[in-house]
Short mmCIF file of C-alpha atoms in Angstrom, two decimals:
data_model
loop_
_atom_site.label_atom_id
_atom_site.label_comp_id
_atom_site.label_asym_id
_atom_site.label_seq_id
_atom_site.Cartn_x
_atom_site.Cartn_y
_atom_site.Cartn_z
CA UNK A 1 -0.91 -25.25 12.92
CA UNK A 2 -2.65 -24.72 9.35
CA UNK A 3 -1.91 -22.07 7.16
CA UNK A 4 -4.83 -19.42 6.85
CA UNK A 5 -5.43 -16.45 5.01
CA UNK A 6 -7.35 -14.26 7.24
CA UNK A 7 -8.85 -11.02 5.41
CA UNK A 8 -9.55 -9.03 8.32
CA UNK A 9 -6.19 -9.00 9.68
CA UNK A 10 -4.19 -9.53 6.32
CA UNK A 11 -4.51 -6.72 3.82
CA UNK A 12 -4.13 -7.53 0.22
CA UNK A 13 -2.88 -5.24 -2.66
CA UNK A 14 -1.69 -5.98 -6.36
CA UNK A 15 0.76 -4.45 -8.65
CA UNK A 16 0.04 -4.18 -12.52
CA UNK A 17 3.00 -4.27 -14.25
CA UNK A 18 2.38 -3.11 -18.05
CA UNK A 19 5.61 -2.50 -20.38
CA UNK A 20 7.63 -1.42 -17.23
CA UNK A 21 4.94 0.82 -16.01
CA UNK A 22 3.23 -0.20 -12.67
CA UNK A 23 -0.28 0.79 -11.12
CA UNK A 24 -1.84 -0.35 -7.62
CA UNK A 25 -5.19 -1.87 -8.58
CA UNK A 26 -7.57 -3.98 -6.29
CA UNK A 27 -7.74 -7.53 -7.35
CA UNK A 28 -10.42 -10.20 -5.92
CA UNK A 29 -8.25 -13.16 -6.78
CA UNK A 30 -6.26 -14.84 -4.06
CA UNK A 31 -2.46 -15.43 -4.06
CA UNK A 32 -1.37 -18.98 -4.11
CA UNK A 33 1.41 -18.47 -1.33
CA UNK A 34 0.39 -18.12 2.16
CA UNK A 35 1.77 -17.60 5.35
CA UNK A 36 1.43 -19.94 8.38
CA UNK A 37 -0.15 -17.63 11.18
CA UNK A 38 -1.85 -14.08 11.21
CA UNK A 39 0.71 -12.10 12.72
CA UNK A 40 4.09 -12.22 14.08
CA UNK A 41 5.37 -11.22 17.90
CA UNK A 42 9.04 -10.27 18.19
CA UNK A 43 10.06 -10.37 21.86
CA UNK A 44 12.79 -7.94 22.83
CA UNK A 45 15.83 -9.78 23.25
CA UNK A 46 15.32 -12.55 20.81
CA UNK A 47 18.09 -13.37 18.15
CA UNK A 48 15.34 -13.95 15.57
CA UNK A 49 11.94 -15.24 14.73
CA UNK A 50 10.93 -17.17 11.67
CA UNK A 51 8.05 -16.99 9.22
CA UNK A 52 7.14 -19.91 7.23
CA UNK A 53 5.30 -19.63 3.61
CA UNK A 54 3.51 -22.62 1.61
CA UNK A 55 2.95 -22.34 -2.22
CA UNK A 56 -0.54 -23.89 -3.12
CA UNK A 57 0.00 -23.04 -6.68
CA UNK A 58 0.92 -25.70 -9.37
CA UNK A 59 3.90 -23.65 -10.66
CA UNK A 60 7.17 -22.09 -8.75
CA UNK A 61 6.81 -18.49 -7.54
CA UNK A 62 9.70 -16.02 -6.61
CA UNK A 63 8.97 -14.27 -3.30
CA UNK A 64 10.39 -11.14 -2.00
CA UNK A 65 10.05 -10.49 1.93
CA UNK A 66 10.60 -7.26 3.77
CA UNK A 67 9.47 -5.34 6.81
CA UNK A 68 8.37 -1.85 6.63
CA UNK A 69 5.81 0.77 8.58
CA UNK A 70 2.84 -0.29 6.38
CA UNK A 71 4.11 1.35 2.82
CA UNK A 72 4.26 -1.85 1.22
CA UNK A 73 7.54 -0.79 -0.75
CA UNK A 74 10.66 -2.33 -0.44
CA UNK A 75 13.36 -0.29 1.75
CA UNK A 76 15.88 1.08 -0.40
CA UNK A 77 18.50 1.19 2.35
CA UNK A 78 18.88 -0.56 5.54
CA UNK A 79 18.30 2.68 7.78
CA UNK A 80 14.39 2.73 6.82
CA UNK A 81 13.78 -0.27 9.03
CA UNK A 82 15.18 -1.93 12.02
CA UNK A 83 14.45 -5.58 10.94
CA UNK A 84 16.02 -7.31 8.19
CA UNK A 85 14.78 -10.72 6.42
CA UNK A 86 17.00 -13.66 5.60
CA UNK A 87 16.45 -14.63 2.68
CA UNK A 88 14.88 -11.49 1.32
CA UNK A 89 14.35 -13.11 -2.03
CA UNK A 90 13.95 -16.79 -2.98
CA UNK A 91 12.04 -19.19 -5.27
CA UNK A 92 9.57 -21.29 -3.78
CA UNK A 93 8.41 -24.49 -5.69
CA UNK A 94 4.98 -25.77 -6.34
CA UNK A 95 3.62 -27.62 -3.21
CA UNK A 96 6.93 -26.93 -1.26
CA UNK A 97 7.40 -24.47 1.82
CA UNK A 98 9.88 -22.11 3.03
CA UNK A 99 11.15 -20.66 6.13
CA UNK A 100 12.52 -17.27 6.43
CA UNK A 101 14.51 -15.44 9.58
CA UNK A 102 13.30 -11.99 10.57
CA UNK A 103 16.05 -10.53 12.70
CA UNK A 104 15.89 -7.24 14.68
CA UNK A 105 18.95 -4.96 14.62
CA UNK A 106 19.08 -2.80 18.07
CA UNK A 107 21.73 -0.92 16.61
CA UNK A 108 19.27 0.68 14.12
CA UNK A 109 16.34 1.99 16.24
CA UNK A 110 15.40 3.15 19.52
CA UNK A 111 12.10 1.81 19.94
CA UNK A 112 9.98 2.91 23.14
CA UNK A 113 10.64 0.55 26.09
CA UNK A 114 6.96 0.73 27.63
CA UNK A 115 4.90 -0.48 24.55
CA UNK A 116 5.10 -2.25 21.62
CA UNK A 117 5.82 -0.98 18.12
CA UNK A 118 3.89 -2.10 15.08
CA UNK A 119 5.63 -3.00 11.70
CA UNK A 120 4.46 -5.03 8.54
CA UNK A 121 5.84 -8.06 7.30
CA UNK A 122 5.38 -8.11 3.41
CA UNK A 123 5.48 -10.88 1.19
CA UNK A 124 5.28 -10.05 -2.79
CA UNK A 125 4.22 -13.43 -4.83
CA UNK A 126 6.00 -12.92 -8.40
CA UNK A 127 4.42 -15.71 -10.58
CA UNK A 128 6.60 -16.85 -13.54
CA UNK A 129 5.63 -15.62 -16.95
CA UNK A 130 3.98 -17.99 -19.17
CA UNK A 131 6.39 -19.44 -21.93
CA UNK A 132 3.62 -18.41 -24.65
CA UNK A 133 4.23 -14.83 -23.21
CA UNK A 134 7.84 -15.04 -23.48
CA UNK A 135 7.93 -16.64 -26.76
CA UNK A 136 5.79 -13.88 -28.45
CA UNK A 137 7.56 -10.82 -27.99
CA UNK A 138 4.32 -9.08 -27.11
CA UNK A 139 3.34 -6.89 -24.24
CA UNK A 140 2.73 -8.96 -21.15
CA UNK A 141 0.76 -8.34 -18.12
CA UNK A 142 2.16 -9.51 -14.80
CA UNK A 143 0.19 -9.72 -11.66
CA UNK A 144 2.01 -9.71 -8.45
CA UNK A 145 0.25 -10.05 -5.22
CA UNK A 146 1.37 -8.20 -2.16
CA UNK A 147 0.33 -9.36 1.41
CA UNK A 148 1.11 -7.58 4.81
CA UNK A 149 0.97 -9.24 7.84
CA UNK A 150 1.12 -7.39 11.68
CA UNK A 151 4.88 -7.67 13.06
CA UNK A 152 5.03 -6.32 16.83
CA UNK A 153 8.06 -5.79 18.38
CA UNK A 154 7.43 -6.46 22.20
CA UNK A 155 9.74 -4.82 24.69
CA UNK A 156 10.56 -6.81 27.88
CA UNK A 157 9.59 -3.39 29.97
CA UNK A 158 5.97 -3.35 29.50
CA UNK A 159 3.82 -3.43 32.66
CA UNK A 160 1.17 -6.05 33.05
CA UNK A 161 0.68 -9.33 31.17
CA UNK A 162 -0.60 -9.32 27.64
CA UNK A 163 -3.16 -12.03 28.95
CA UNK A 164 -4.91 -9.57 31.07
CA UNK A 165 -5.34 -7.03 28.19
CA UNK A 166 -8.97 -7.39 28.06
CA UNK A 167 -9.25 -6.62 31.61
CA UNK A 168 -7.64 -3.13 31.08
CA UNK A 169 -9.44 -1.91 28.35
CA UNK A 170 -11.91 0.80 29.47
CA UNK A 171 -15.37 1.23 27.78
CA UNK A 172 -17.70 4.30 27.66
CA UNK A 173 -20.69 5.66 25.85
CA UNK A 174 -20.91 9.25 24.45
CA UNK A 175 -23.85 10.73 22.40
CA UNK A 176 -23.19 12.92 19.19
CA UNK A 177 -26.05 14.77 16.99
CA UNK A 178 -28.41 11.65 17.83
CA UNK A 179 -25.54 8.74 17.50
CA UNK A 180 -24.24 6.97 20.21
CA UNK A 181 -20.55 5.99 20.20
CA UNK A 182 -18.72 3.37 22.22
CA UNK A 183 -15.46 4.71 23.31
CA UNK A 184 -12.42 2.33 24.38
CA UNK A 185 -9.38 3.51 26.13
CA UNK A 186 -6.59 1.29 26.28
CA UNK A 187 -4.44 1.36 29.44
CA UNK A 188 -1.89 -1.12 28.54
CA UNK A 189 1.28 -0.99 26.23
CA UNK A 190 -0.08 -3.84 24.22
CA UNK A 191 -1.98 -3.64 20.84
CA UNK A 192 -5.36 -4.57 20.86
CA UNK A 193 -7.13 -5.96 17.80
CA UNK A 194 -10.67 -6.85 17.82
CA UNK A 195 -12.93 -9.10 16.03
CA UNK A 196 -15.56 -7.24 14.01
CA UNK A 197 -18.52 -8.60 16.28
CA UNK A 198 -18.86 -6.72 19.25
CA UNK A 199 -22.10 -5.36 20.30
CA UNK A 200 -23.14 -3.11 23.44
CA UNK A 201 -26.15 -4.54 25.43
CA UNK A 202 -28.19 -2.18 27.35
CA UNK A 203 -31.35 -3.75 28.83
CA UNK A 204 -33.41 -5.80 26.09
CA UNK A 205 -31.46 -3.75 23.50
CA UNK A 206 -28.46 -4.98 21.40
CA UNK A 207 -26.32 -2.35 19.38
CA UNK A 208 -23.69 -4.02 17.01
CA UNK A 209 -20.61 -1.76 17.21
CA UNK A 210 -19.55 -0.40 13.74
CA UNK A 211 -15.88 -0.74 13.15
CA UNK A 212 -15.45 -0.02 9.58
CA UNK A 213 -12.29 -2.01 9.40
CA UNK A 214 -10.86 0.12 12.30
CA UNK A 215 -10.07 -2.50 14.56
CA UNK A 216 -6.67 -1.76 16.01
CA UNK A 217 -6.48 -0.15 19.23
CA UNK A 218 -2.82 1.08 19.80
CA UNK A 219 -0.87 1.22 23.45
CA UNK A 220 -2.09 4.27 25.81
CA UNK A 221 -4.65 5.71 23.16
CA UNK A 222 -8.53 5.74 22.75
CA UNK A 223 -10.92 4.86 19.70
CA UNK A 224 -14.46 5.37 19.32
CA UNK A 225 -16.76 3.44 17.10
CA UNK A 226 -20.56 4.33 16.30
CA UNK A 227 -23.28 2.11 17.33
CA UNK A 228 -26.25 0.95 15.28
CA UNK A 229 -29.56 1.94 16.30
CA UNK A 230 -30.87 5.22 18.19
CA UNK A 231 -32.30 3.55 20.98
CA UNK A 232 -30.88 5.24 24.04
CA UNK A 233 -27.93 3.28 26.02
CA UNK A 234 -29.03 3.24 29.82
CA UNK A 235 -27.27 1.83 32.86
CA UNK A 236 -26.21 -0.66 33.47
CA UNK A 237 -24.81 -1.71 30.11
CA UNK A 238 -22.16 -4.19 28.95
CA UNK A 239 -19.92 -4.58 25.85
CA UNK A 240 -19.35 -8.12 24.20
CA UNK A 241 -16.22 -8.19 22.49
CA UNK A 242 -13.40 -10.51 20.91
CA UNK A 243 -9.41 -9.71 20.94
CA UNK A 244 -7.14 -11.54 18.68
CA UNK A 245 -4.40 -13.31 20.94
CA UNK A 246 -0.42 -13.72 19.68
CA UNK A 247 -1.65 -17.08 18.04
CA UNK A 248 -4.07 -15.74 15.89
CA UNK A 249 -7.05 -16.79 18.13
CA UNK A 250 -10.11 -14.99 19.06
CA UNK A 251 -10.89 -14.59 22.74
CA UNK A 252 -14.30 -13.37 23.70
CA UNK A 253 -14.57 -11.07 26.74
CA UNK A 254 -17.13 -8.84 28.24
CA UNK A 255 -16.83 -5.33 30.25
CA UNK A 256 -19.04 -2.97 31.91
CA UNK A 257 -19.18 0.48 30.34
CA UNK A 258 -19.19 3.63 32.24
CA UNK A 259 -22.16 6.04 31.28
#
């Protein structure tokens, strides 16, 4: 499998470190170290899972890797997350790869047995300082890239098969102040991640779904998205959508809508 950076599913941030002070700023540049795949599934009872990184830069990088609930800040103690990473800090040379192990500590947390729990794998790329800036003794700007990838803990007690996830999402339509909204209800213990290409078909009309980056539907929960256009939604209506599977591939589906 080739290395992919998928912007819809990996959240990017950058830290600006100036004279010991740091601030979080958006950055359009891409980091040179990428991870193979776009998500990690951790089945209950597994001794460990792995994540593999590749350095596409022409220089080595220092990497720090950890798991959290989305804060993007390394935990200060082991109790903050039930996962630990080995090695958590390493150097990755230009053009080389590095594999890390992600290990679940079952004694550290009592997670729900009937549904998945979402965590985030963070990998912070710290590029080397240039020799010129080191020798000059002047103020230096070091830009570090923080990437976050979904890490989903999957207990063995979830009812149903993840392959049937799309069949177990119920859709409905509601009208609010002249706008139409698509409502989705997840009847399963699995997380559903949508591609931002869904549309409602009603007669000869097509209403694209406005996800606004809100593409994750948690287990046993509901969510609503605004539809484009103001034409009435009539029966029968259907929704065409894509869910991301465990391998990061988009799977097209079609479902009837309850009006």
